[in-house]
PDB file of C-alpha atoms in Angstrom:
ATOM      1  CA  MET H  19     -36.322 -10.857  -6.920  1.00  0.00           C
ATOM      2  CA  GLN H  20     -35.968  -9.587  -3.375  1.00  0.00           C
ATOM      3  CA  LEU H  21     -33.094  -7.978  -1.511  1.00  0.00           C
ATOM      4  CA  GLY H  22     -34.308  -7.974   2.070  1.00  0.00           C
ATOM      5  CA  ASN H  23     -37.714  -6.297   1.899  1.00  0.00           C
ATOM      6  CA  THR H  24     -36.893  -4.481  -1.347  1.00  0.00           C
ATOM      7  CA  GLN H  25     -38.183  -5.728  -4.690  1.00  0.00           C
ATOM      8  CA  ILE H  26     -35.489  -5.779  -7.385  1.00  0.00           C
ATOM      9  CA  VAL H  27     -37.232  -5.256 -10.694  1.00  0.00           C
ATOM     10  CA  ASP H  28     -36.143  -7.597 -13.492  1.00  0.00           C
ATOM     11  CA  THR H  29     -34.817  -4.908 -15.813  1.00  0.00           C
ATOM     12  CA  PHE H  30     -31.533  -3.377 -16.905  1.00  0.00           C
ATOM     13  CA  ALA H  31     -29.672  -0.083 -17.046  1.00  0.00           C
ATOM     14  CA  GLU H  32     -28.562   1.049 -20.469  1.00  0.00           C
ATOM     15  CA  ALA H  33     -25.245   2.876 -20.700  1.00  0.00           C
ATOM     16  CA  PHE H  34     -23.128   4.472 -23.410  1.00  0.00           C
ATOM     17  CA  GLY H  35     -19.537   4.594 -24.487  1.00  0.00           C
ATOM     18  CA  MET H  36     -17.782   7.896 -23.753  1.00  0.00           C
ATOM     19  CA  VAL H  37     -14.224   9.135 -23.412  1.00  0.00           C
ATOM     20  CA  TYR H  38     -12.767  10.322 -20.133  1.00  0.00           C
ATOM     21  CA  THR H  39      -9.737  11.901 -18.549  1.00  0.00           C
ATOM     22  CA  ARG H  40      -8.421  11.884 -14.985  1.00  0.00           C
ATOM     23  CA  LEU H  41      -7.048  15.021 -13.339  1.00  0.00           C
ATOM     24  CA  ILE H  42      -5.072  14.990 -10.116  1.00  0.00           C
ATOM     25  CA  ILE H  43      -5.501  18.290  -8.268  1.00  0.00           C
ATOM     26  CA  THR H  44      -3.305  19.235  -5.318  1.00  0.00           C
ATOM     27  CA  ALA H  45      -3.457  22.239  -2.999  1.00  0.00           C
ATOM     28  CA  PHE H  46      -1.980  23.750   0.173  1.00  0.00           C
ATOM     29  CA  ASP H  47      -4.622  22.169   2.430  1.00  0.00           C
ATOM     30  CA  ASP H  48      -8.039  20.474   2.323  1.00  0.00           C
ATOM     31  CA  HIS H  49      -9.927  23.771   2.279  1.00  0.00           C
ATOM     32  CA  TRP H  50      -8.368  24.967  -0.970  1.00  0.00           C
ATOM     33  CA  LEU H  51      -8.423  21.474  -2.446  1.00  0.00           C
ATOM     34  CA  MET H  52     -12.186  21.242  -1.990  1.00  0.00           C
ATOM     35  CA  ALA H  53     -12.645  24.792  -3.247  1.00  0.00           C
ATOM     36  CA  ALA H  54     -10.981  23.828  -6.523  1.00  0.00           C
ATOM     37  CA  ALA H  55     -12.687  20.431  -6.762  1.00  0.00           C
ATOM     38  CA  ASN H  56     -16.157  21.841  -6.174  1.00  0.00           C
ATOM     39  CA  GLU H  57     -15.665  24.576  -8.770  1.00  0.00           C
ATOM     40  CA  LEU H  58     -14.216  22.157 -11.325  1.00  0.00           C
ATOM     41  CA  CYS H  59     -17.079  19.684 -10.905  1.00  0.00           C
ATOM     42  CA  GLY H  60     -19.816  22.325 -10.972  1.00  0.00           C
ATOM     43  CA  TYR H  61     -22.455  22.151 -13.712  1.00  0.00           C
ATOM     44  CA  GLY H  62     -21.120  18.735 -14.683  1.00  0.00           C
ATOM     45  CA  SER H  63     -24.119  16.473 -14.114  1.00  0.00           C
ATOM     46  CA  SER H  64     -25.255  15.437 -17.609  1.00  0.00           C
ATOM     47  CA  VAL H  65     -24.095  16.033 -21.165  1.00  0.00           C
ATOM     48  CA  ILE H  66     -27.745  16.556 -22.059  1.00  0.00           C
ATOM     49  CA  ALA H  67     -26.943  20.203 -21.326  1.00  0.00           C
ATOM     50  CA  CYS H  68     -23.491  20.322 -19.658  1.00  0.00           C
ATOM     51  CA  ASP H  69     -20.161  20.367 -21.494  1.00  0.00           C
ATOM     52  CA  ALA H  70     -18.959  17.301 -19.552  1.00  0.00           C
ATOM     53  CA  GLU H  71     -19.934  14.941 -16.748  1.00  0.00           C
ATOM     54  CA  VAL H  72     -17.479  15.534 -13.912  1.00  0.00           C
ATOM     55  CA  GLY H  73     -17.074  14.201 -10.395  1.00  0.00           C
ATOM     56  CA  ILE H  74     -14.667  13.336  -7.614  1.00  0.00           C
ATOM     57  CA  GLU H  75     -13.312   9.809  -7.975  1.00  0.00           C
ATOM     58  CA  HIS H  76     -11.449   9.604  -4.666  1.00  0.00           C
ATOM     59  CA  PHE H  77      -8.964  11.396  -2.443  1.00  0.00           C
ATOM     60  CA  LEU H  78      -5.280  10.473  -2.464  1.00  0.00           C
ATOM     61  CA  THR H  79      -3.140   9.731   0.544  1.00  0.00           C
ATOM     62  CA  ALA H  80       0.023  11.745   1.165  1.00  0.00           C
ATOM     63  CA  ASP H  81       2.236   9.025  -0.344  1.00  0.00           C
ATOM     64  CA  GLN H  82      -0.011   8.874  -3.455  1.00  0.00           C
ATOM     65  CA  SER H  83      -0.009  12.632  -3.982  1.00  0.00           C
ATOM     66  CA  PRO H  84       2.347  13.734  -6.787  1.00  0.00           C
ATOM     67  CA  ASP H  85       3.718  16.618  -4.706  1.00  0.00           C
ATOM     68  CA  GLY H  86       2.992  15.343  -1.182  1.00  0.00           C
ATOM     69  CA  ARG H  87       0.171  17.822  -0.594  1.00  0.00           C
ATOM     70  CA  PRO H  88      -3.568  17.101  -0.175  1.00  0.00           C
ATOM     71  CA  ALA H  89      -4.775  15.644  -3.482  1.00  0.00           C
ATOM     72  CA  VAL H  90      -7.956  14.521  -5.206  1.00  0.00           C
ATOM     73  CA  SER H  91      -8.603  12.498  -8.360  1.00  0.00           C
ATOM     74  CA  ILE H  92     -11.350  13.818 -10.634  1.00  0.00           C
ATOM     75  CA  LEU H  93     -12.876  12.083 -13.659  1.00  0.00           C
ATOM     76  CA  ALA H  94     -14.399  14.013 -16.562  1.00  0.00           C
ATOM     77  CA  PHE H  95     -16.449  12.349 -19.322  1.00  0.00           C
ATOM     78  CA  GLY H  96     -17.478  13.594 -22.780  1.00  0.00           C
ATOM     79  CA  PHE H  97     -18.849  12.221 -26.026  1.00  0.00           C
ATOM     80  CA  SER H  98     -15.708  13.086 -27.999  1.00  0.00           C
ATOM     81  CA  ALA H  99     -12.067  13.956 -27.452  1.00  0.00           C
ATOM     82  CA  ASP H 100     -12.614  17.404 -28.982  1.00  0.00           C
ATOM     83  CA  ALA H 101     -15.574  18.179 -26.716  1.00  0.00           C
ATOM     84  CA  LEU H 102     -13.709  16.929 -23.657  1.00  0.00           C
ATOM     85  CA  THR H 103     -10.620  18.972 -24.542  1.00  0.00           C
ATOM     86  CA  LYS H 104     -12.631  22.180 -24.694  1.00  0.00           C
ATOM     87  CA  ALA H 105     -14.551  21.435 -21.490  1.00  0.00           C
ATOM     88  CA  VAL H 106     -11.523  20.467 -19.403  1.00  0.00           C
ATOM     89  CA  SER H 107      -9.374  23.361 -20.601  1.00  0.00           C
ATOM     90  CA  ASN H 108     -12.148  25.852 -19.828  1.00  0.00           C
ATOM     91  CA  ARG H 109     -12.893  24.318 -16.439  1.00  0.00           C
ATOM     92  CA  VAL H 110      -9.276  24.143 -15.299  1.00  0.00           C
ATOM     93  CA  GLY H 111      -8.561  27.662 -16.525  1.00  0.00           C
ATOM     94  CA  GLN H 112     -11.583  29.153 -14.787  1.00  0.00           C
ATOM     95  CA  CYS H 113     -11.916  26.930 -11.724  1.00  0.00           C
ATOM     96  CA  VAL H 114      -8.479  25.559 -10.791  1.00  0.00           C
ATOM     97  CA  MET H 115      -5.924  28.084 -12.031  1.00  0.00           C
ATOM     98  CA  THR H 116      -7.981  30.752 -10.233  1.00  0.00           C
ATOM     99  CA  CYS H 117      -7.965  28.795  -6.953  1.00  0.00           C
ATOM    100  CA  ALA H 118      -5.142  29.691  -4.571  1.00  0.00           C
ATOM    101  CA  SER H 119      -2.243  27.212  -4.191  1.00  0.00           C
ATOM    102  CA  THR H 120      -3.437  24.558  -6.682  1.00  0.00           C
ATOM    103  CA  ALA H 121      -1.485  22.421  -9.141  1.00  0.00           C
ATOM    104  CA  VAL H 122      -2.684  19.949 -11.796  1.00  0.00           C
ATOM    105  CA  PHE H 123      -1.184  16.569 -12.682  1.00  0.00           C
ATOM    106  CA  ASP H 124      -2.079  13.865 -15.212  1.00  0.00           C
ATOM    107  CA  GLY H 125      -3.974  10.879 -13.837  1.00  0.00           C
ATOM    108  CA  LEU H 126      -3.563   8.813 -17.035  1.00  0.00           C
ATOM    109  CA  PRO H 127       0.142   9.111 -17.849  1.00  0.00           C
ATOM    110  CA  ALA H 128       0.230   5.857 -19.846  1.00  0.00           C
ATOM    111  CA  ALA H 129      -2.557   6.866 -22.243  1.00  0.00           C
ATOM    112  CA  GLU H 130      -1.453   7.325 -25.841  1.00  0.00           C
ATOM    113  CA  LYS H 131      -4.231   9.746 -26.767  1.00  0.00           C
ATOM    114  CA  ARG H 132      -3.759  13.169 -25.165  1.00  0.00           C
ATOM    115  CA  LEU H 133      -5.617  16.420 -24.697  1.00  0.00           C
ATOM    116  CA  PRO H 134      -3.672  19.686 -24.295  1.00  0.00           C
ATOM    117  CA  LEU H 135      -3.965  21.430 -20.942  1.00  0.00           C
ATOM    118  CA  GLY H 136      -0.942  23.408 -19.760  1.00  0.00           C
ATOM    119  CA  LYS H 137       0.010  23.621 -23.407  1.00  0.00           C
ATOM    120  CA  SER H 138      -3.079  25.800 -23.906  1.00  0.00           C
ATOM    121  CA  LEU H 139      -3.328  27.512 -20.524  1.00  0.00           C
ATOM    122  CA  ARG H 140       0.320  28.677 -20.619  1.00  0.00           C
ATOM    123  CA  TYR H 141      -0.632  31.673 -22.765  1.00  0.00           C
ATOM    124  CA  PHE H 142      -2.251  33.227 -19.719  1.00  0.00           C
ATOM    125  CA  GLY H 143       1.336  33.794 -18.578  1.00  0.00           C
ATOM    126  CA  ASP H 144       1.612  36.448 -21.308  1.00  0.00           C
ATOM    127  CA  GLY H 145       5.129  35.405 -22.290  1.00  0.00           C
ATOM    128  CA  PHE H 146       6.429  34.970 -18.739  1.00  0.00           C
ATOM    129  CA  GLN H 147       5.470  31.265 -18.549  1.00  0.00           C
ATOM    130  CA  LYS H 148       8.198  28.637 -18.401  1.00  0.00           C
ATOM    131  CA  SER H 149       8.225  24.895 -18.991  1.00  0.00           C
ATOM    132  CA  LYS H 150       9.952  22.233 -16.948  1.00  0.00           C
ATOM    133  CA  VAL H 151      10.396  18.509 -17.604  1.00  0.00           C
ATOM    134  CA  VAL H 152      10.106  16.303 -14.515  1.00  0.00           C
ATOM    135  CA  GLY H 153      10.500  12.542 -14.854  1.00  0.00           C
ATOM    136  CA  GLY H 154       9.938  12.751 -18.604  1.00  0.00           C
ATOM    137  CA  THR H 155       6.713  14.779 -18.272  1.00  0.00           C
ATOM    138  CA  ARG H 156       6.503  18.421 -19.297  1.00  0.00           C
ATOM    139  CA  TYR H 157       4.861  20.904 -16.944  1.00  0.00           C
ATOM    140  CA  TRP H 158       4.139  24.603 -17.301  1.00  0.00           C
ATOM    141  CA  ARG H 159       4.866  27.203 -14.628  1.00  0.00           C
ATOM    142  CA  ILE H 160       2.430  30.067 -15.116  1.00  0.00           C
ATOM    143  CA  PRO H 161       3.059  33.176 -12.978  1.00  0.00           C
ATOM    144  CA  VAL H 162       0.061  34.130 -10.822  1.00  0.00           C
ATOM    145  CA  MET H 163      -0.343  36.433  -7.866  1.00  0.00           C
ATOM    146  CA  ASP H 164       0.313  33.782  -5.184  1.00  0.00           C
ATOM    147  CA  GLY H 165       3.394  32.441  -6.970  1.00  0.00           C
ATOM    148  CA  GLU H 166       3.080  29.962  -9.857  1.00  0.00           C
ATOM    149  CA  PHE H 167       0.342  27.735 -11.232  1.00  0.00           C
ATOM    150  CA  PHE H 168       2.051  24.402 -11.883  1.00  0.00           C
ATOM    151  CA  CYS H 169       0.167  22.507 -14.602  1.00  0.00           C
ATOM    152  CA  VAL H 170       0.897  19.367 -16.623  1.00  0.00           C
ATOM    153  CA  GLU H 171       1.191  19.973 -20.366  1.00  0.00           C
ATOM    154  CA  SER H 172      -1.375  17.326 -21.376  1.00  0.00           C
ATOM    155  CA  LEU H 173      -3.804  14.775 -19.969  1.00  0.00           C
ATOM    156  CA  GLY H 174      -4.414  11.222 -21.095  1.00  0.00           C
ATOM    157  CA  ILE H 175      -7.735  10.187 -22.658  1.00  0.00           C
ATOM    158  CA  GLU H 176      -9.241   6.698 -22.499  1.00  0.00           C
ATOM    159  CA  LYS H 177     -12.561   5.064 -23.409  1.00  0.00           C
ATOM    160  CA  GLY H 178     -15.102   4.722 -20.600  1.00  0.00           C
ATOM    161  CA  VAL H 179     -18.755   3.976 -19.925  1.00  0.00           C
ATOM    162  CA  ALA H 180     -21.415   6.455 -18.794  1.00  0.00           C
ATOM    163  CA  GLY H 181     -25.035   6.159 -17.755  1.00  0.00           C
ATOM    164  CA  GLY H 182     -25.154   3.120 -15.494  1.00  0.00           C
ATOM    165  CA  ASN H 183     -27.983   3.719 -13.031  1.00  0.00           C
ATOM    166  CA  ILE H 184     -30.330   2.493 -10.356  1.00  0.00           C
ATOM    167  CA  ILE H 185     -33.759   3.974  -9.577  1.00  0.00           C
ATOM    168  CA  PHE H 186     -35.112   3.410  -6.087  1.00  0.00           C
ATOM    169  CA  GLN H 187     -38.659   3.933  -4.894  1.00  0.00           C
ATOM    170  CA  ALA H 188     -39.376   4.707  -1.244  1.00  0.00           C
ATOM    171  CA  VAL H 189     -42.400   5.210   0.958  1.00  0.00           C
ATOM    172  CA  ASP H 190     -41.505   8.860   1.530  1.00  0.00           C
ATOM    173  CA  GLN H 191     -38.888  11.500   0.806  1.00  0.00           C
ATOM    174  CA  ALA H 192     -37.029  11.067   4.107  1.00  0.00           C
ATOM    175  CA  THR H 193     -36.525   7.354   3.442  1.00  0.00           C
ATOM    176  CA  ALA H 194     -35.442   7.955  -0.151  1.00  0.00           C
ATOM    177  CA  LEU H 195     -32.910  10.563   0.948  1.00  0.00           C
ATOM    178  CA  MET H 196     -31.541   8.226   3.627  1.00  0.00           C
ATOM    179  CA  ALA H 197     -31.141   5.464   1.034  1.00  0.00           C
ATOM    180  CA  ALA H 198     -29.406   7.915  -1.295  1.00  0.00           C
ATOM    181  CA  ARG H 199     -26.930   8.953   1.387  1.00  0.00           C
ATOM    182  CA  LYS H 200     -26.155   5.334   2.245  1.00  0.00           C
ATOM    183  CA  ALA H 201     -25.561   4.466  -1.394  1.00  0.00           C
ATOM    184  CA  ILE H 202     -23.321   7.465  -2.086  1.00  0.00           C
ATOM    185  CA  ASP H 203     -21.360   6.910   1.132  1.00  0.00           C
ATOM    186  CA  ALA H 204     -20.809   3.284   0.098  1.00  0.00           C
ATOM    187  CA  LEU H 205     -19.594   4.418  -3.322  1.00  0.00           C
ATOM    188  CA  ALA H 206     -17.214   7.077  -2.000  1.00  0.00           C
ATOM    189  CA  PRO H 207     -14.142   4.842  -1.520  1.00  0.00           C
ATOM    190  CA  GLN H 208     -14.712   2.926  -4.744  1.00  0.00           C
ATOM    191  CA  PRO H 209     -12.222   3.924  -7.470  1.00  0.00           C
ATOM    192  CA  GLU H 210     -12.838   4.132 -11.226  1.00  0.00           C
ATOM    193  CA  VAL H 211     -16.405   5.469 -10.906  1.00  0.00           C
ATOM    194  CA  ILE H 212     -18.211   8.769 -10.264  1.00  0.00           C
ATOM    195  CA  ALA H 213     -21.814   9.816  -9.570  1.00  0.00           C
ATOM    196  CA  PRO H 214     -21.911  13.251 -11.247  1.00  0.00           C
ATOM    197  CA  PHE H 215     -25.324  14.557 -10.141  1.00  0.00           C
ATOM    198  CA  PRO H 216     -25.770  16.853  -7.089  1.00  0.00           C
ATOM    199  CA  GLY H 217     -24.817  14.865  -4.002  1.00  0.00           C
ATOM    200  CA  GLY H 218     -24.534  11.893  -6.363  1.00  0.00           C
ATOM    201  CA  VAL H 219     -28.304  11.750  -6.895  1.00  0.00           C
ATOM    202  CA  ALA H 220     -30.779  12.885  -9.574  1.00  0.00           C
ATOM    203  CA  ARG H 221     -34.410  13.558  -8.743  1.00  0.00           C
ATOM    204  CA  SER H 222     -35.235  14.719 -12.287  1.00  0.00           C
ATOM    205  CA  GLY H 223     -34.719  11.486 -14.177  1.00  0.00           C
ATOM    206  CA  SER H 224     -35.351  11.955 -17.883  1.00  0.00           C
ATOM    207  CA  LYS H 225     -36.552  10.240 -21.010  1.00  0.00           C
ATOM    208  CA  VAL H 226     -35.426  10.865 -24.581  1.00  0.00           C
ATOM    209  CA  GLY H 227     -37.433  13.527 -26.388  1.00  0.00           C
ATOM    210  CA  SER H 228     -40.451  15.621 -25.471  1.00  0.00           C
ATOM    211  CA  ARG H 229     -43.792  16.807 -26.787  1.00  0.00           C
ATOM    212  CA  TYR H 230     -41.945  20.137 -27.129  1.00  0.00           C
ATOM    213  CA  LYS H 231     -39.759  19.879 -30.232  1.00  0.00           C
ATOM    214  CA  THR H 232     -36.950  22.040 -28.850  1.00  0.00           C
ATOM    215  CA  LEU H 233     -36.223  19.680 -25.930  1.00  0.00           C
ATOM    216  CA  ARG H 234     -33.800  16.763 -26.267  1.00  0.00           C
ATOM    217  CA  ALA H 235     -35.039  15.220 -23.012  1.00  0.00           C
ATOM    218  CA  SER H 236     -37.948  15.633 -20.624  1.00  0.00           C
ATOM    219  CA  THR H 237     -39.201  14.319 -17.291  1.00  0.00           C
ATOM    220  CA  SER H 238     -39.353  10.576 -16.745  1.00  0.00           C
ATOM    221  CA  ASP H 239     -43.122  10.662 -16.324  1.00  0.00           C
ATOM    222  CA  THR H 240     -43.399   6.921 -15.706  1.00  0.00           C
ATOM    223  CA  ASN H 241     -41.276   7.392 -12.564  1.00  0.00           C
ATOM    224  CA  CYS H 242     -43.087  10.473 -11.214  1.00  0.00           C
ATOM    225  CA  PRO H 243     -45.324   9.506  -8.250  1.00  0.00           C
ATOM    226  CA  THR H 244     -47.646  12.473  -8.842  1.00  0.00           C
ATOM    227  CA  LEU H 245     -48.422  11.218 -12.368  1.00  0.00           C
ATOM    228  CA  ARG H 246     -49.507   7.772 -11.249  1.00  0.00           C
ATOM    229  CA  GLY H 247     -52.926   7.201 -12.827  1.00  0.00           C
ATOM    230  CA  ARG H 248     -52.256   9.639 -15.681  1.00  0.00           C
ATOM    231  CA  VAL H 249     -49.448   7.674 -17.397  1.00  0.00           C
ATOM    232  CA  GLU H 250     -48.324   4.060 -17.658  1.00  0.00           C
ATOM    233  CA  SER H 251     -46.589   4.356 -14.305  1.00  0.00           C
ATOM    234  CA  GLN H 252     -43.656   2.257 -13.139  1.00  0.00           C
ATOM    235  CA  VAL H 253     -44.022   3.491  -9.560  1.00  0.00           C
ATOM    236  CA  VAL H 254     -45.037   0.636  -7.267  1.00  0.00           C
ATOM    237  CA  GLU H 255     -47.962   0.850  -4.884  1.00  0.00           C
ATOM    238  CA  GLY H 256     -47.046   2.673  -1.680  1.00  0.00           C
ATOM    239  CA  ALA H 257     -44.037   4.516  -3.117  1.00  0.00           C
ATOM    240  CA  ASN H 258     -44.165   8.314  -2.930  1.00  0.00           C
ATOM    241  CA  CYS H 259     -40.591   9.341  -3.701  1.00  0.00           C
ATOM    242  CA  VAL H 260     -38.290   8.124  -6.478  1.00  0.00           C
ATOM    243  CA  LEU H 261     -34.581   8.972  -6.844  1.00  0.00           C
ATOM    244  CA  GLU H 262     -31.890   7.900  -9.293  1.00  0.00           C
ATOM    245  CA  ILE H 263     -28.148   7.381  -9.026  1.00  0.00           C
ATOM    246  CA  VAL H 264     -26.297   7.668 -12.335  1.00  0.00           C
ATOM    247  CA  LEU H 265     -22.762   6.292 -12.612  1.00  0.00           C
ATOM    248  CA  ASP H 266     -19.913   6.904 -15.057  1.00  0.00           C
ATOM    249  CA  GLY H 267     -16.886   4.650 -14.952  1.00  0.00           C
ATOM    250  CA  THR H 268     -13.565   3.862 -16.545  1.00  0.00           C
ATOM    251  CA  SER H 269     -14.834   0.478 -17.752  1.00  0.00           C
ATOM    252  CA  GLU H 270     -17.893  -1.745 -17.986  1.00  0.00           C
ATOM    253  CA  GLU H 271     -16.633  -3.663 -14.952  1.00  0.00           C
ATOM    254  CA  ALA H 272     -16.234  -0.481 -12.900  1.00  0.00           C
ATOM    255  CA  VAL H 273     -19.801   0.636 -13.629  1.00  0.00           C
ATOM    256  CA  ALA H 274     -21.199  -2.813 -12.804  1.00  0.00           C
ATOM    257  CA  ALA H 275     -19.303  -2.842  -9.500  1.00  0.00           C
ATOM    258  CA  GLY H 276     -20.552   0.643  -8.668  1.00  0.00           C
ATOM    259  CA  MET H 277     -24.139  -0.257  -9.474  1.00  0.00           C
ATOM    260  CA  LYS H 278     -23.908  -3.352  -7.288  1.00  0.00           C
ATOM    261  CA  THR H 279     -22.537  -1.336  -4.381  1.00  0.00           C
ATOM    262  CA  ALA H 280     -25.245   1.310  -4.724  1.00  0.00           C
ATOM    263  CA  LEU H 281     -28.034  -1.229  -5.132  1.00  0.00           C
ATOM    264  CA  HIS H 282     -27.146  -3.166  -1.992  1.00  0.00           C
ATOM    265  CA  ALA H 283     -26.626  -0.010   0.073  1.00  0.00           C
ATOM    266  CA  ALA H 284     -29.924   1.560  -1.036  1.00  0.00           C
ATOM    267  CA  ALA H 285     -32.053  -1.489  -0.229  1.00  0.00           C
ATOM    268  CA  ILE H 286     -33.046  -0.288   3.244  1.00  0.00           C
ATOM    269  CA  GLU H 287     -36.328  -0.593   5.130  1.00  0.00           C
ATOM    270  CA  GLY H 288     -38.916   1.558   3.373  1.00  0.00           C
ATOM    271  CA  VAL H 289     -37.344   1.305  -0.084  1.00  0.00           C
ATOM    272  CA  LEU H 290     -40.033  -0.745  -1.779  1.00  0.00           C
ATOM    273  CA  ALA H 291     -38.410  -1.312  -5.166  1.00  0.00           C
ATOM    274  CA  ILE H 292     -35.220  -0.727  -7.126  1.00  0.00           C
ATOM    275  CA  SER H 293     -35.273  -0.580 -10.903  1.00  0.00           C
ATOM    276  CA  ALA H 294     -33.169   1.001 -13.653  1.00  0.00           C
ATOM    277  CA  GLY H 295     -33.571   3.240 -16.668  1.00  0.00           C
ATOM    278  CA  ASN H 296     -33.184   2.050 -20.242  1.00  0.00           C
ATOM    279  CA  TYR H 297     -34.312   2.824 -23.765  1.00  0.00           C
ATOM    280  CA  GLY H 298     -35.285  -0.680 -24.796  1.00  0.00           C
ATOM    281  CA  GLY H 299     -31.674  -1.509 -25.551  1.00  0.00           C
ATOM    282  CA  LYS H 300     -31.721   0.601 -28.711  1.00  0.00           C
ATOM    283  CA  LEU H 301     -29.354   3.448 -27.787  1.00  0.00           C
ATOM    284  CA  GLY H 302     -26.587   2.186 -25.513  1.00  0.00           C
ATOM    285  CA  LYS H 303     -24.523  -0.931 -26.092  1.00  0.00           C
ATOM    286  CA  PHE H 304     -23.816  -1.551 -22.384  1.00  0.00           C
ATOM    287  CA  HIS H 305     -26.646  -3.331 -20.553  1.00  0.00           C
ATOM    288  CA  PHE H 306     -26.443  -3.924 -16.798  1.00  0.00           C
ATOM    289  CA  HIS H 307     -29.122  -6.392 -15.646  1.00  0.00           C
ATOM    290  CA  LEU H 308     -30.071  -5.892 -12.015  1.00  0.00           C
ATOM    291  CA  LYS H 309     -30.585  -9.616 -11.484  1.00  0.00           C
ATOM    292  CA  ASP H 310     -26.846 -10.084 -12.072  1.00  0.00           C
ATOM    293  CA  LEU H 311     -26.004  -7.530  -9.375  1.00  0.00           C
ATOM    294  CA  VAL H 312     -28.129  -8.848  -6.496  1.00  0.00           C
TER     295      VAL H 312
END
């Protein structure tokens, strides 16, 4: 298959079921909003080693913001509700409550399953915290040095899909980076999906396992241009730089839509091939065939 001058390899991305929550963060202005968002999303690229996969979903307009201030929607994914509860509580306590002027709201108010947030963080108030019910939702007002940290008592949890991906192979690094930027820019306004790696892109794609017994994952040697000739390489002739975009989404449909957007945007001149990572269909129940996305 071809998309312009780019070969679309007849393969599929293999993704996994995970649980997710959506946080709405607001702040005094864009500077403090991004300060909180960047801290919250830090070290949130892959649950191979991180406590959660976290990324900015989209920014909210003034009329969408729960308190009328600058606002951002953030998605966080984990393998279990317990793991996600611990990760989100720690991240909000360390990265958002500490950030001047912020407040936290629930982005999944209709979800039946909940994880405690303000309910846990309130103890930082050392007995001076107070609760307030607004529109049927309980919030906690925790005294801090710039006033109060206003935080929703709990966040909704829903089932999502993580690990959708495309892998693109370019003639050189500059071309690959340009393709990456185009793909991530195209994804930016798309709701229900995040690309949790740095800048939305992973250069250290991985495979399951390693020759070293202590490692759960190791380098995707078949996609490393420098190992061509030493392994059963999947890098096409003429390609010298390979990058991957990994997507987590609120549903199978959201991940498929995100992959399609990224695939079409990345197929620029000099990107010789686009493929995807899978494990032979043995580990993840969600399979996204590239031929269906062209």
